[in-house]
């Protein structure tokens, strides 16, 4: 039995906890959060044996095999660093950490250690994203010619919408790109098996100032304009348009926005190949569109019968039982624990590793630099 500690039990932490409950051979023994009443409810419901309000205390007292880091971005480094020092496997929320130099330090600390690391870019372990990864490698698809991606949301459209990621001391210099653009970059790199090597970005910010209302959380709206608020200056972006070049010279583009009315979680990627094209939408994540020039287009549904051999292990439900966001999250976490069980330290992984997370941070940082300097920036 693999003993697990979860650090952070807010919105995303609860999703990790639920996913862990679906995976055999794994047991949550302790959870840390700064909300004691929240922890007590989890303990009373039998989710874990012990609760803590200080992650250092939990890591010092518990005999763990792995942790899930579900804290705000500014806490990621301290948690991940201590877990590495304790020789624990780590599944961390993205971004990996707040600053590039912190990511570099973690990568250096991992050198020579037999540890499995994961960063929660969960969309790549959706069954049909895995199928795209397999199809793009096939002769039937041919050479990729051009790629496009978009991630559009509307939950930060109004100046009364606020989230902790707008505070750069907590969320970092980037918001929309670090939060959702990073998913676009990661999923595209994974599907085509090529890294982004340079970027040209133009970012935008809709509201220079926003109103922060007490008690309004992520994806929530203010119930009354009469409530008291604090007006704050916004320092990071609401979205942007990014041109990219990949290894081998392949080019593509991404559109990112958290202020697009009616778009709730509109992640979409399209890969145009020599012989056919592929398109996948996260909000219809149980189907994959295949485009043809000389015959009718196809739509493949999420079922083991319809996908390549390499993707079949990610098929958890039969056709007609739609798979979605949580299935992809669980697939990635399950693959993480399979790697731990198999001691697969060096082989390729279907989930993102700390090295992948570090690279995506470099891409986001290059986008910020490109926007500021108004030039193409190479990824170092």
mmCIF file of C-alpha atoms in Angstrom, residues 31 33 42 60 66-67 70 77 83-84 147-148 170 183 240 245 258 265-266 274 302 326 376:
data_model
loop_
_atom_site.group_PDB
_atom_site.id
_atom_site.type_symbol
_atom_site.label_atom_id
_atom_site.label_comp_id
_atom_site.label_asym_id
_atom_site.label_seq_id
_atom_site.Cartn_x
_atom_site.Cartn_y
_atom_site.Cartn_z
ATOM 1 C CA UNK A 31 -4.092 15.894 4.801
ATOM 2 C CA UNK A 33 -4.860 22.593 4.967
ATOM 3 C CA UNK A 42 -12.794 15.255 5.595
ATOM 4 C CA UNK A 60 8.174 15.556 9.665
ATOM 5 C CA UNK A 66 4.217 10.293 -1.880
ATOM 6 C CA UNK A 67 2.520 13.666 -1.604
ATOM 7 C CA UNK A 70 -2.423 21.255 -4.138
ATOM 8 C CA UNK A 77 8.430 25.577 -3.999
ATOM 9 C CA UNK A 83 9.275 16.600 -0.131
ATOM 10 C CA UNK A 84 12.394 16.028 -2.248
ATOM 11 C CA UNK A 147 -1.054 23.458 -35.284
ATOM 12 C CA UNK A 148 -3.589 25.687 -33.538
ATOM 13 C CA UNK A 170 0.947 34.605 -4.815
ATOM 14 C CA UNK A 183 -2.263 23.530 -20.625
ATOM 15 C CA UNK A 240 -2.996 36.860 -25.394
ATOM 16 C CA UNK A 245 7.828 27.504 -33.476
ATOM 17 C CA UNK A 258 -10.224 34.449 -19.404
ATOM 18 C CA UNK A 265 -13.672 25.973 -20.238
ATOM 19 C CA UNK A 266 -13.102 26.155 -23.976
ATOM 20 C CA UNK A 274 -0.200 15.910 -44.699
ATOM 21 C CA UNK A 302 -14.124 7.410 -26.489
ATOM 22 C CA UNK A 326 -12.114 13.989 -13.820
ATOM 23 C CA UNK A 376 10.529 36.616 -31.010
#
